[in-house]
Amino acid sequence: MPADRETTLPDGKAASDAAATPGDPGTGQPSSPEMPAPAAAPTKTDTSDTTGVAPETTPVRGYFGGTPLFDDDQMRALDRVGVIDVGSNSIRMVVFDGAARSPAYFFNEKVLCGLGRDLAQTGRLHPEGRARALAAIKRFGCLARDMDLTSLTMVATAAVREAEDGAAFKAEVEAETGLEMLIVPGTEEARLSAQGVLLGWPGARGLVCDIGGSSMELAEVGDNTVGRRVSSSLGPFRLQQITGGKKGLKTHITDTLKDLREQVGSDHKALYLVGGSWRALARLDMERRGYPLTVLHEYEMTPKSIRKTIDWLETQDLKTLRNRTGNSPERITLVPLATVVLRQILTVFRPREIYISSYGIREGVLFEQMPDVLRARDPLIEACRHLETTSARMPGFGRNLFDFLMPLFRTVPDERKRLIKAACLLHDVNWRAHPDYRAESCFDTATRANLGGLDHKGRVYLGLALMNRYKSPGADSRITPLLKLLTDEEIRHAIMLGRAMRFGAMFSAGGPQAAGELRYFPKKKVLELILQPERKALFGEVAASRFAALAKNLGVTTSYRVGRTYNSRVSPGSAPSSDPSSSDSSPGTASGS
């Protein structure tokens, strides 16, 4: 990172006196006319000046008052950036690292303090939760110092925002830790949560619903931007205080949702769920369905499936389900109230597709600072490129492999090409694994890793392709249950991609394009390899065997020849040459079956 970037650490010292450019924090762009930038958004408890770097006598500021993290539009990697999220139910610290557009979680710790428990009844933060929250934030401050973070931002939401003693708690935290606590308004919380969805889901279009302990926010997303947003009191802690039994609760929720619908509209095909209660419910939905891939991010549900799960939960013992699904006791106790809210959301807004987003306000804080050129990048490709740079034997080989194999995939849809590119970038990142488990390790990288912009079908397709880059899985493989997420055509295509990478990756250590060129004639059922004269020795027995295996998978015959001149290229539409003078002395064709 540049030397003049402000380092905001718990010791209260900064590496620069530079002030943030007025406008959107960290971007140098004008603030949104719909919603002022966070630094300018006033609350009754947040009156600190945020126009520049704080002196050492005041709490350390995070991104609202510091210099931008992304001061280089071409930035690919991100130094450690920390966010502390002080929520109504949990306090969490996340440290991001890795690819700038799709950062990994260097550190992630959560404490379920219950700050907002009994808030609706008493109007104050829960005493025990307050003490636990302060202790957790102190620990996070110490960890931040040890990790030498580039910046650390702390945001507080509904509980601190609404409690009578919220301002006093803010002052106590700042005095004890030297960290500034930024209390965000409800609509700003909605915007940041929606931006978190966009960080890992650039194509998201619909309605984001973020439920916390004391509030629920809604925000429109589309075209990689956030539109209308609104905040409500439909958090489980608040709903525990509603009188009138089940009927009174349902009426209160329905009336509130109808009012929210007037503010954010109702024509939203997709609903993106953010928050621990929604994630807990999604994990229970997986349990009921026997779903084979327990990765919550981009998990897709239907209104019908959700209603079935809600009805099913009424007949189940929550303690037993908690043990089976790994949900915490504090989280699962809030699920029944959350299901009442979600059932009414389905009725009032009538979404047709429901997705779980593991990204929310913490990721939104990071997205807030990204310039448009960085936001426009593909998070999946950026993450795969970073993995290749840090883990592959020959960084940069993946792009050459992709270009070499493209003649096989010229007619596939753009989304499939995107997955092919990701596979090529990842094809070698597991080389350190034991050879007996390398294929399985590749599969796990694709299906279990923290990769944004990748749905569950894409994960399995990518995993299957990478697995076949090393070997064919057996009939009783542990991946077999996951294959039901793919169609037969997708399975065949992933296997073919794996075989293609298996040949291309070993054909030349300097990059397959430097050694030869593939030509594919599907109508004539011929796969041709044109060898560069200086590199023809690379086409040895093993290479020929893998080339034949690829052709067999395609159902074609093979043809290879030596080009007349180095770097010679034949037009893609021409047929394989049968001129003996241009062929190698070895047999030029082999059966593909």
Tab-separated table of N, CA, C and O in Angstrom, residues 361-402:
chain	number	residue	atom	x	y	z
A	361	ILE	N	-23.453	-5.569	5.816
A	361	ILE	CA	-22.977	-4.223	6.142
A	361	ILE	C	-21.458	-4.136	6.203
A	361	ILE	O	-20.865	-3.138	5.791
A	362	ARG	N	-20.798	-5.173	6.701
A	362	ARG	CA	-19.333	-5.119	6.810
A	362	ARG	C	-18.690	-5.047	5.421
A	362	ARG	O	-17.762	-4.273	5.183
A	363	GLU	N	-19.213	-5.867	4.509
A	363	GLU	CA	-18.706	-5.818	3.141
A	363	GLU	C	-19.125	-4.519	2.455
A	363	GLU	O	-18.415	-4.006	1.586
A	364	GLY	N	-20.285	-3.985	2.863
A	364	GLY	CA	-20.734	-2.716	2.297
A	364	GLY	C	-19.824	-1.558	2.659
A	364	GLY	O	-19.658	-0.612	1.876
A	365	VAL	N	-19.239	-1.600	3.855
A	365	VAL	CA	-18.273	-0.571	4.261
A	365	VAL	C	-17.076	-0.579	3.314
A	365	VAL	O	-16.548	0.478	2.926
A	366	LEU	N	-16.641	-1.769	2.907
A	366	LEU	CA	-15.521	-1.875	1.975
A	366	LEU	C	-15.932	-1.423	0.574
A	366	LEU	O	-15.204	-0.666	-0.092
A	367	PHE	N	-17.093	-1.864	0.127
A	367	PHE	CA	-17.585	-1.494	-1.203
A	367	PHE	C	-17.755	0.011	-1.332
A	367	PHE	O	-17.582	0.584	-2.413
A	368	GLU	N	-18.098	0.660	-0.209
A	368	GLU	CA	-18.315	2.106	-0.181
A	368	GLU	C	-17.121	2.865	-0.741
A	368	GLU	O	-17.273	3.906	-1.392
A	369	GLN	N	-15.933	2.342	-0.508
A	369	GLN	CA	-14.729	3.071	-0.887
A	369	GLN	C	-14.221	2.759	-2.280
A	369	GLN	O	-13.303	3.407	-2.763
A	370	MET	N	-14.808	1.748	-2.915
A	370	MET	CA	-14.285	1.328	-4.215
A	370	MET	C	-14.665	2.312	-5.314
A	370	MET	O	-15.837	2.670	-5.447
A	371	PRO	N	-13.723	2.717	-6.142
A	371	PRO	CA	-14.077	3.517	-7.316
A	371	PRO	C	-14.861	2.668	-8.305
A	371	PRO	O	-14.829	1.437	-8.258
A	372	ASP	N	-15.553	3.317	-9.212
A	372	ASP	CA	-16.421	2.602	-10.149
A	372	ASP	C	-15.655	1.578	-10.975
A	372	ASP	O	-16.178	0.496	-11.274
A	373	VAL	N	-14.419	1.910	-11.356
A	373	VAL	CA	-13.665	0.988	-12.194
A	373	VAL	C	-13.381	-0.317	-11.451
A	373	VAL	O	-13.336	-1.394	-12.058
A	374	LEU	N	-13.227	-0.246	-10.141
A	374	LEU	CA	-13.002	-1.452	-9.347
A	374	LEU	C	-14.310	-2.198	-9.115
A	374	LEU	O	-14.362	-3.429	-9.180
A	375	ARG	N	-15.383	-1.461	-8.871
A	375	ARG	CA	-16.685	-2.094	-8.681
A	375	ARG	C	-17.111	-2.885	-9.913
A	375	ARG	O	-17.841	-3.872	-9.805
A	376	ALA	N	-16.676	-2.426	-11.091
A	376	ALA	CA	-17.108	-3.057	-12.336
A	376	ALA	C	-16.417	-4.385	-12.603
A	376	ALA	O	-16.857	-5.150	-13.467
A	377	ARG	N	-15.361	-4.675	-11.875
A	377	ARG	CA	-14.655	-5.942	-12.103
A	377	ARG	C	-15.480	-7.127	-11.600
A	377	ARG	O	-16.304	-7.000	-10.715
A	378	ASP	N	-15.195	-8.283	-12.169
A	378	ASP	CA	-15.883	-9.515	-11.801
A	378	ASP	C	-15.250	-10.078	-10.521
A	378	ASP	O	-14.068	-10.428	-10.524
A	379	PRO	N	-16.001	-10.185	-9.419
A	379	PRO	CA	-15.399	-10.677	-8.170
A	379	PRO	C	-14.881	-12.105	-8.270
A	379	PRO	O	-13.881	-12.441	-7.628
A	380	LEU	N	-15.534	-12.942	-9.065
A	380	LEU	CA	-15.059	-14.323	-9.207
A	380	LEU	C	-13.708	-14.363	-9.904
A	380	LEU	O	-12.764	-15.005	-9.423
A	381	ILE	N	-13.594	-13.678	-11.031
A	381	ILE	CA	-12.342	-13.701	-11.782
A	381	ILE	C	-11.226	-13.045	-10.976
A	381	ILE	O	-10.076	-13.510	-10.973
A	382	GLU	N	-11.551	-11.960	-10.265
A	382	GLU	CA	-10.533	-11.297	-9.451
A	382	GLU	C	-10.037	-12.214	-8.331
A	382	GLU	O	-8.842	-12.265	-8.041
A	383	ALA	N	-10.950	-12.936	-7.689
A	383	ALA	CA	-10.550	-13.861	-6.622
A	383	ALA	C	-9.696	-14.995	-7.175
A	383	ALA	O	-8.688	-15.387	-6.574
A	384	CYS	N	-10.093	-15.523	-8.339
A	384	CYS	CA	-9.324	-16.618	-8.943
A	384	CYS	C	-7.946	-16.137	-9.394
A	384	CYS	O	-6.952	-16.853	-9.238
A	385	ARG	N	-7.904	-14.927	-9.935
A	385	ARG	CA	-6.608	-14.373	-10.354
A	385	ARG	C	-5.679	-14.199	-9.147
A	385	ARG	O	-4.479	-14.475	-9.222
A	386	HIS	N	-6.248	-13.747	-8.030
A	386	HIS	CA	-5.428	-13.568	-6.836
A	386	HIS	C	-4.941	-14.911	-6.300
A	386	HIS	O	-3.779	-15.034	-5.870
A	387	LEU	N	-5.800	-15.918	-6.324
A	387	LEU	CA	-5.387	-17.254	-5.887
A	387	LEU	C	-4.264	-17.785	-6.772
A	387	LEU	O	-3.310	-18.397	-6.287
A	388	GLU	N	-4.372	-17.552	-8.073
A	388	GLU	CA	-3.314	-18.003	-8.971
A	388	GLU	C	-2.003	-17.280	-8.662
A	388	GLU	O	-0.933	-17.897	-8.611
A	389	THR	N	-2.093	-15.977	-8.443
A	389	THR	CA	-0.886	-15.186	-8.177
A	389	THR	C	-0.172	-15.646	-6.916
A	389	THR	O	1.060	-15.686	-6.860
A	390	THR	N	-0.937	-16.023	-5.902
A	390	THR	CA	-0.349	-16.369	-4.606
A	390	THR	C	-0.084	-17.857	-4.431
A	390	THR	O	0.707	-18.226	-3.555
A	391	SER	N	-0.721	-18.723	-5.247
A	391	SER	CA	-0.645	-20.159	-4.957
A	391	SER	C	-0.184	-21.034	-6.114
A	391	SER	O	0.250	-22.161	-5.880
A	392	ALA	N	-0.281	-20.581	-7.343
A	392	ALA	CA	0.073	-21.433	-8.480
A	392	ALA	C	1.582	-21.497	-8.678
A	392	ALA	O	2.322	-20.613	-8.258
A	393	ARG	N	2.030	-22.542	-9.352
A	393	ARG	CA	3.453	-22.678	-9.639
A	393	ARG	C	3.932	-21.624	-10.637
A	393	ARG	O	5.035	-21.097	-10.503
A	394	MET	N	3.096	-21.336	-11.624
A	394	MET	CA	3.466	-20.374	-12.656
A	394	MET	C	2.347	-19.360	-12.834
A	394	MET	O	1.481	-19.526	-13.700
A	395	PRO	N	2.318	-18.333	-11.996
A	395	PRO	CA	1.275	-17.315	-12.130
A	395	PRO	C	1.248	-16.718	-13.535
A	395	PRO	O	2.292	-16.443	-14.126
A	396	GLY	N	0.056	-16.543	-14.064
A	396	GLY	CA	-0.100	-16.033	-15.415
A	396	GLY	C	-0.357	-17.117	-16.438
A	396	GLY	O	-0.821	-16.848	-17.550
A	397	PHE	N	-0.065	-18.377	-16.078
A	397	PHE	CA	-0.257	-19.501	-16.993
A	397	PHE	C	-1.741	-19.696	-17.299
A	397	PHE	O	-2.112	-20.106	-18.405
A	398	GLY	N	-2.605	-19.414	-16.313
A	398	GLY	CA	-4.035	-19.660	-16.486
A	398	GLY	C	-4.636	-18.911	-17.654
A	398	GLY	O	-5.480	-19.454	-18.388
A	399	ARG	N	-4.222	-17.673	-17.847
A	399	ARG	CA	-4.754	-16.896	-18.975
A	399	ARG	C	-4.308	-17.498	-20.299
A	399	ARG	O	-5.081	-17.575	-21.262
A	400	ASN	N	-3.041	-17.921	-20.376
A	400	ASN	CA	-2.556	-18.572	-21.587
A	400	ASN	C	-3.301	-19.870	-21.857
A	400	ASN	O	-3.621	-20.192	-23.012
A	401	LEU	N	-3.587	-20.609	-20.802
A	401	LEU	CA	-4.338	-21.859	-20.946
A	401	LEU	C	-5.743	-21.579	-21.474
A	401	LEU	O	-6.240	-22.286	-22.364
A	402	PHE	N	-6.380	-20.546	-20.948
A	402	PHE	CA	-7.714	-20.171	-21.401
A	402	PHE	C	-7.700	-19.827	-22.890
A	402	PHE	O	-8.547	-20.294	-23.665
